[in-house]
Amino acid sequence: MATVFDFTRDAVIFVVGVTAVLASLGVIICSSPIYSALYLIGHMICLALLFLLYNAEFLAVVQIIVYAGAVMILFLFIIALLGGKKEVQENSFHRSMAIAFVFTLLGELYLSATVGPTKQVEGEVPVEMFGTAKAVGLELFSKHLVAFELASGLLLVAAVGVICLAKFSFAPLRRRAR
């Protein structure tokens, strides 16, 4: 039997989820890279709230400190280094692909809402350890170590590439004819 607490919890989860989806749409639709980064920070905060609502406190803290804090500060630094110019919106193939992606995402959201209640994750980690630092460490450094290292290497290469692109300007070649 559902209580008022369960209904309120479900309503809060729904509101935070809708806010996360709207923030992610803001990341895609917004033409200014600074505002897109701010929408992404809002999306990450919503994800941290969802982790808190599902009793994964460690993941919520890691989400705030690592992603909303460190990674987004790095993104904002890179955007500021590049100038943060507003992009001119044009109807193009990329825009139509982005709109198709948004509709696909909304369709997946509708399908996931119609699935109904889900089962709790089963595996080697006991239920009382789910979301703790020990459980995350065991999963991350035993089964997903290669993926974790590849993701960190990819972020490092992307940051170095953007800094290299910002450092060297590509001035047009001068004519040699005199």
Rosetta silent file (secondary structure, phi, psi, omega in degrees, C-alpha in Angstrom):
SEQUENCE: MATVFDFTRDAVIFVVGVTAVLASLGVIICSSPIYSALYLIGHMICLALLFLLYNAEFLAVVQIIVYAGAVMILFLFIIALLGGKKEVQENSFHRSMAIAFVFTLLGELYLSATVGPTKQVEGEVPVEMFGTAKAVGLELFSKHLVAFELASGLLLVAAVGVICLAKFSFAPLRRRAR
SCORE:     score description
SCORE:     0.000 S_00000001
   1 L     0.000  127.355 -178.377    0.000    0.000    0.000 S_00000001
   2 L   -77.070  135.312  178.404    1.408    3.330   -1.088 S_00000001
   3 L  -102.440  176.996  177.977    1.740    5.969    1.560 S_00000001
   4 H   -64.612  -34.582  178.583    1.890    9.724    1.285 S_00000001
   5 H   -63.712  -43.031  178.771    5.673    9.493    1.679 S_00000001
   6 H   -63.374  -42.539  179.012    5.938    7.152   -1.315 S_00000001
   7 H   -63.254  -42.817  179.408    3.748    9.423   -3.433 S_00000001
   8 H   -64.818  -41.538  178.962    5.799   12.487   -2.455 S_00000001
   9 H   -62.529  -44.392  177.979    9.058   10.640   -3.167 S_00000001
  10 H   -63.402  -38.097  178.721    7.787    9.563   -6.587 S_00000001
  11 H   -66.097  -40.721  178.760    6.655   13.127   -7.335 S_00000001
  12 H   -65.794  -41.636  177.923   10.069   14.529   -6.370 S_00000001
  13 H   -61.476  -41.403  179.128   11.813   11.900   -8.508 S_00000001
  14 H   -63.928  -44.303 -178.726    9.558   12.809  -11.442 S_00000001
  15 H   -65.427  -43.332  179.240   10.213   16.552  -11.066 S_00000001
  16 H   -65.688  -38.919  178.086   13.983   16.056  -10.771 S_00000001
  17 H   -64.383  -43.791  178.594   13.931   13.713  -13.791 S_00000001
  18 H   -64.507  -39.419  177.544   11.975   16.185  -15.925 S_00000001
  19 H   -63.385  -38.779  177.942   14.355   18.948  -14.851 S_00000001
  20 H   -64.597  -40.933  178.692   17.306   16.769  -15.867 S_00000001
  21 H   -65.684  -42.776  178.933   15.765   16.157  -19.293 S_00000001
  22 H   -64.474  -38.165  177.684   15.056   19.886  -19.770 S_00000001
  23 H   -66.211  -37.901  177.843   18.609   20.757  -18.753 S_00000001
  24 H   -68.358  -34.423  174.294   19.977   18.239  -21.224 S_00000001
  25 H   -65.498  -36.137  176.498   17.798   19.776  -23.930 S_00000001
  26 H   -62.505  -35.281  177.349   19.245   23.156  -22.967 S_00000001
  27 H   -62.787  -41.243 -176.275   22.726   21.750  -23.546 S_00000001
  28 H   -77.493  -42.295 -171.105   21.771   20.705  -27.061 S_00000001
  29 H   -81.593  -35.015 -173.548   19.599   23.648  -28.087 S_00000001
  30 L   -64.086  137.482 -177.032   21.515   26.589  -26.581 S_00000001
  31 L   -90.217  -19.443  179.027   23.859   28.303  -29.038 S_00000001
  32 L   -88.653  127.048 -178.313   26.206   29.837  -26.475 S_00000001
  33 H   -65.234  -29.623  178.435   28.822   27.368  -25.187 S_00000001
  34 H   -66.066  -46.732  179.309   28.924   29.034  -21.757 S_00000001
  35 H   -65.793  -36.407  176.538   25.170   28.584  -21.275 S_00000001
  36 H   -61.769  -41.228  178.278   25.409   25.011  -22.581 S_00000001
  37 H   -65.395  -37.923  178.416   28.064   24.269  -19.968 S_00000001
  38 H   -67.158  -38.939  175.006   25.866   25.809  -17.261 S_00000001
  39 H   -62.576  -37.643  178.780   22.923   23.654  -18.403 S_00000001
  40 H   -65.548  -37.457  175.543   25.237   20.640  -18.221 S_00000001
  41 H   -63.638  -41.910  176.975   26.144   21.548  -14.630 S_00000001
  42 H   -61.912  -39.516  177.473   22.417   21.746  -13.837 S_00000001
  43 H   -63.600  -41.560  179.995   21.905   18.342  -15.432 S_00000001
  44 H   -67.869  -33.964  176.222   24.699   16.856  -13.345 S_00000001
  45 H   -66.718  -39.009  176.153   23.220   18.316  -10.173 S_00000001
  46 H   -62.865  -39.984  177.375   19.873   16.700  -11.072 S_00000001
  47 H   -63.085  -39.626  177.693   21.670   13.364  -11.537 S_00000001
  48 H   -63.727  -38.660  176.821   23.263   13.783   -8.103 S_00000001
  49 H   -64.451  -38.878  177.528   19.812   14.428   -6.626 S_00000001
  50 H   -65.505  -38.836  175.220   18.512   11.259   -8.282 S_00000001
  51 H   -61.003  -40.687  178.413   21.428    9.315   -6.776 S_00000001
  52 H   -64.234  -40.257 -178.486   20.503   10.737   -3.378 S_00000001
  53 H   -68.845  -22.997  177.006   16.865    9.780   -3.822 S_00000001
  54 L  -101.685   23.105  173.261   17.907    6.189   -4.609 S_00000001
  55 L    60.975   36.475  174.429   20.157    5.996   -1.500 S_00000001
  56 L  -115.102   73.538 -173.183   23.486    6.154   -3.346 S_00000001
  57 H   -65.053  -40.474 -178.866   25.060    8.948   -1.305 S_00000001
  58 H   -62.703  -43.381  178.845   28.647    8.269   -2.376 S_00000001
  59 H   -62.906  -36.214  177.903   27.750    8.444   -6.064 S_00000001
  60 H   -64.095  -43.912  179.956   25.933   11.741   -5.445 S_00000001
  61 H   -66.250  -42.443  178.327   28.971   13.246   -3.749 S_00000001
  62 H   -63.671  -40.247  178.551   31.290   11.971   -6.498 S_00000001
  63 H   -59.151  -43.757 -178.761   28.905   13.357   -9.140 S_00000001
  64 H   -71.072  -48.648 -173.734   29.029   16.810   -7.567 S_00000001
  65 H   -71.235  -48.943 -173.195   32.747   16.920   -6.775 S_00000001
  66 H   -79.776  -54.523 -172.331   34.196   15.228   -9.860 S_00000001
  67 H   -83.076  -55.741 -178.132   31.789   15.984  -12.690 S_00000001
  68 H   -70.337  -23.698  179.974   29.926   19.156  -11.703 S_00000001
  69 H   -93.864  -77.548 -169.812   33.050   20.511  -10.055 S_00000001
  70 H   -68.571  -51.420 -175.538   36.333   19.473  -11.610 S_00000001
  71 H   -65.677  -41.469 -178.339   35.347   18.381  -15.123 S_00000001
  72 H   -71.577  -31.964  173.452   32.971   21.286  -15.705 S_00000001
  73 H   -63.265  -39.233  176.040   35.544   23.792  -14.440 S_00000001
  74 H   -63.227  -43.438  177.798   37.909   22.293  -17.024 S_00000001
  75 H   -61.616  -45.113 -179.954   35.221   22.648  -19.712 S_00000001
  76 H   -64.585  -36.350  176.244   34.548   26.274  -18.735 S_00000001
  77 H   -62.668  -43.896 -179.952   38.297   26.979  -18.775 S_00000001
  78 H   -67.064  -40.107  177.899   38.565   25.537  -22.287 S_00000001
  79 H   -63.960  -41.637  178.510   35.501   27.472  -23.467 S_00000001
  80 H   -66.497  -34.527  178.593   36.943   30.686  -22.040 S_00000001
  81 H   -66.371  -36.927 -179.593   40.282   29.911  -23.701 S_00000001
  82 H   -82.140  -12.917  177.195   38.583   29.514  -27.081 S_00000001
  83 L   110.884  -23.911  176.878   36.561   32.676  -26.691 S_00000001
  84 L    61.146   41.740  179.891   33.073   31.276  -26.107 S_00000001
  85 L   -70.873  146.364  178.252   31.585   32.698  -29.293 S_00000001
  86 L   -76.469  134.423 -177.648   27.887   32.251  -29.884 S_00000001
  87 L   -83.743  138.645  177.287   27.174   29.828  -32.689 S_00000001
  88 L   -79.818  125.707 -178.897   25.018   30.924  -35.591 S_00000001
  89 L   -83.207  124.641  176.941   22.032   28.614  -35.898 S_00000001
  90 L  -130.391  151.033  173.663   21.422   27.357  -39.421 S_00000001
  91 L   -75.686  114.382 -177.599   19.165   24.695  -40.774 S_00000001
  92 L  -144.924 -179.369  178.376   21.537   21.934  -41.653 S_00000001
  93 H   -63.404  -38.383 -178.701   21.948   18.193  -41.567 S_00000001
  94 H   -65.851  -38.735  179.231   23.421   18.401  -38.064 S_00000001
  95 H   -65.684  -42.945  179.260   20.437   20.350  -36.748 S_00000001
  96 H   -66.669  -33.696  175.314   17.971   17.840  -38.192 S_00000001
  97 H   -66.129  -37.784  178.695   20.047   15.010  -36.658 S_00000001
  98 H   -65.855  -40.634  178.433   19.913   16.783  -33.281 S_00000001
  99 H   -65.997  -41.012  176.530   16.134   17.109  -33.513 S_00000001
 100 H   -62.571  -37.900  177.538   15.845   13.434  -34.458 S_00000001
 101 H   -64.099  -41.411  179.550   18.026   12.582  -31.475 S_00000001
 102 H   -63.272  -43.838  179.417   15.794   14.593  -29.156 S_00000001
 103 H   -66.799  -36.265  175.402   12.672   12.820  -30.421 S_00000001
 104 H   -63.167  -42.204  178.202   14.410    9.443  -30.051 S_00000001
 105 H   -62.487  -42.289  177.993   15.329   10.383  -26.486 S_00000001
 106 H   -65.761  -37.447  176.179   11.747   11.375  -25.739 S_00000001
 107 H   -63.909  -41.422  176.888   10.517    8.089  -27.231 S_00000001
 108 H   -65.008  -36.912  177.455   12.924    6.147  -25.025 S_00000001
 109 H   -63.938  -41.349  177.882   11.723    8.141  -22.027 S_00000001
 110 H   -64.382  -43.278  179.388    8.131    7.239  -22.884 S_00000001
 111 H   -64.773  -40.185  179.407    9.049    3.566  -23.286 S_00000001
 112 H   -68.711  -28.610  177.706   10.937    3.509  -19.997 S_00000001
 113 H   -73.247  -25.495 -178.662    7.951    5.107  -18.266 S_00000001
 114 H   -89.222   -6.643 -178.594    5.645    2.370  -19.575 S_00000001
 115 H   -66.670  -39.627 -178.476    7.861   -0.526  -18.423 S_00000001
 116 L   100.437 -164.500 -177.189    6.632   -0.353  -14.852 S_00000001
 117 L   -66.696  145.129 -179.285    8.480   -1.216  -11.665 S_00000001
 118 L  -108.865  163.083  178.463   11.973   -2.560  -12.044 S_00000001
 119 L   -87.573  156.346  176.398   13.924   -5.094  -10.055 S_00000001
 120 L   -72.803  151.819 -178.035   16.824   -4.218   -7.846 S_00000001
 121 L   -64.454  129.952  177.151   20.290   -4.857   -9.250 S_00000001
 122 L  -107.232  146.412 -179.861   21.507   -8.361   -8.521 S_00000001
 123 L   168.801 -157.911 -176.849   25.149   -9.272   -8.424 S_00000001
 124 L   -77.797  -23.359 -177.032   28.142   -9.736   -6.205 S_00000001
 125 L   -81.668  124.140  177.314   27.658   -6.495   -4.292 S_00000001
 126 L   -63.406  153.684 -174.946   25.305   -6.924   -1.317 S_00000001
 127 H   -60.634  -36.590 -177.518   22.286   -4.659   -1.271 S_00000001
 128 H   -70.948  -17.346  178.323   23.427   -2.808    1.867 S_00000001
 129 H   -93.697   -5.944 -174.599   26.705   -1.865    0.109 S_00000001
 130 L   -61.259  125.188  178.678   25.013   -0.518   -3.050 S_00000001
 131 L    88.094   -0.226  179.342   26.180    3.055   -3.711 S_00000001
 132 L   -85.214  166.897 -179.457   28.929    3.006   -1.107 S_00000001
 133 H   -64.110  -36.445 -179.446   32.542    3.919   -1.801 S_00000001
 134 H   -66.899  -42.446 -179.869   33.645    0.305   -1.344 S_00000001
 135 H   -65.748  -42.170  179.353   31.097   -1.032   -3.833 S_00000001
 136 H   -65.865  -41.373  178.497   31.976    1.595   -6.425 S_00000001
 137 H   -63.635  -41.337  178.242   35.686    0.939   -5.933 S_00000001
 138 H   -63.433  -44.850 -179.954   35.244   -2.816   -6.294 S_00000001
 139 H   -66.765  -44.796 -173.454   33.229   -2.449   -9.497 S_00000001
 140 H   -69.118  -43.704 -173.679   35.420    0.269  -10.988 S_00000001
 141 H   -97.171    4.640  174.734   38.837   -1.220  -10.319 S_00000001
 142 H  -113.043  -46.813 -174.984   37.980   -4.868  -10.874 S_00000001
 143 L  -102.861  -29.673 -172.104   35.599   -5.081  -13.835 S_00000001
 144 L  -118.600   30.556 -176.668   35.712   -1.678  -15.538 S_00000001
 145 H   -66.969  -42.319 -178.153   39.346   -0.627  -15.157 S_00000001
 146 H   -65.457  -44.481  179.077   40.109   -0.531  -18.890 S_00000001
 147 H   -63.867  -39.200  178.323   37.021    1.532  -19.696 S_00000001
 148 H   -62.809  -44.890 -179.874   37.821    3.921  -16.843 S_00000001
 149 H   -68.916  -36.262  176.963   41.388    4.421  -18.052 S_00000001
 150 H   -64.960  -41.086  178.952   40.251    4.849  -21.670 S_00000001
 151 H   -65.005  -41.582  179.336   37.741    7.519  -20.630 S_00000001
 152 H   -67.530  -38.450  176.173   40.348    9.405  -18.615 S_00000001
 153 H   -64.421  -39.788  178.575   42.821    9.206  -21.514 S_00000001
 154 H   -63.082  -43.126  178.027   40.155   10.451  -23.931 S_00000001
 155 H   -63.541  -39.862  179.815   39.390   13.444  -21.713 S_00000001
 156 H   -66.009  -44.307  179.239   43.092   14.251  -21.429 S_00000001
 157 H   -64.042  -39.963  178.630   43.645   14.027  -25.206 S_00000001
 158 H   -63.941  -42.309  179.913   40.570   16.224  -25.823 S_00000001
 159 H   -65.722  -43.304  179.038   41.782   18.864  -23.377 S_00000001
 160 H   -65.575  -38.951  178.721   45.290   18.897  -24.881 S_00000001
 161 H   -63.884  -41.900  179.127   43.826   19.045  -28.399 S_00000001
 162 H   -66.858  -39.926  178.299   41.634   22.032  -27.585 S_00000001
 163 H   -64.804  -39.719  177.148   44.518   23.858  -25.955 S_00000001
 164 H   -64.990  -40.250  178.457   46.685   23.184  -29.035 S_00000001
 165 H   -65.637  -35.867 -179.524   43.920   24.436  -31.331 S_00000001
 166 H   -76.519  -29.211 -176.140   43.541   27.591  -29.263 S_00000001
 167 H   -72.297  -41.902 -175.775   47.278   28.202  -29.013 S_00000001
 168 L  -100.087  121.816  176.781   48.058   28.197  -32.756 S_00000001
 169 L   -92.431  146.798 -179.422   46.170   30.597  -34.938 S_00000001
 170 L  -104.756   81.018  179.118   45.714   29.772  -38.568 S_00000001
 171 L   -74.631  145.856  178.860   46.313   33.112  -40.262 S_00000001
 172 L   -63.648  147.332 -178.978   45.748   33.151  -44.012 S_00000001
 173 L   -69.293  141.222  177.928   48.859   32.776  -46.112 S_00000001
 174 L   -83.405  150.648  178.038   50.309   35.966  -47.578 S_00000001
 175 L   -73.775  141.217  178.660   50.802   36.317  -51.263 S_00000001
 176 L   -92.176   -8.401 -175.370   54.336   36.043  -52.448 S_00000001
 177 L   -74.479  123.062  173.510   53.718   37.974  -55.611 S_00000001
 178 L  -142.796    0.000    0.000   55.424   41.313  -55.706 S_00000001
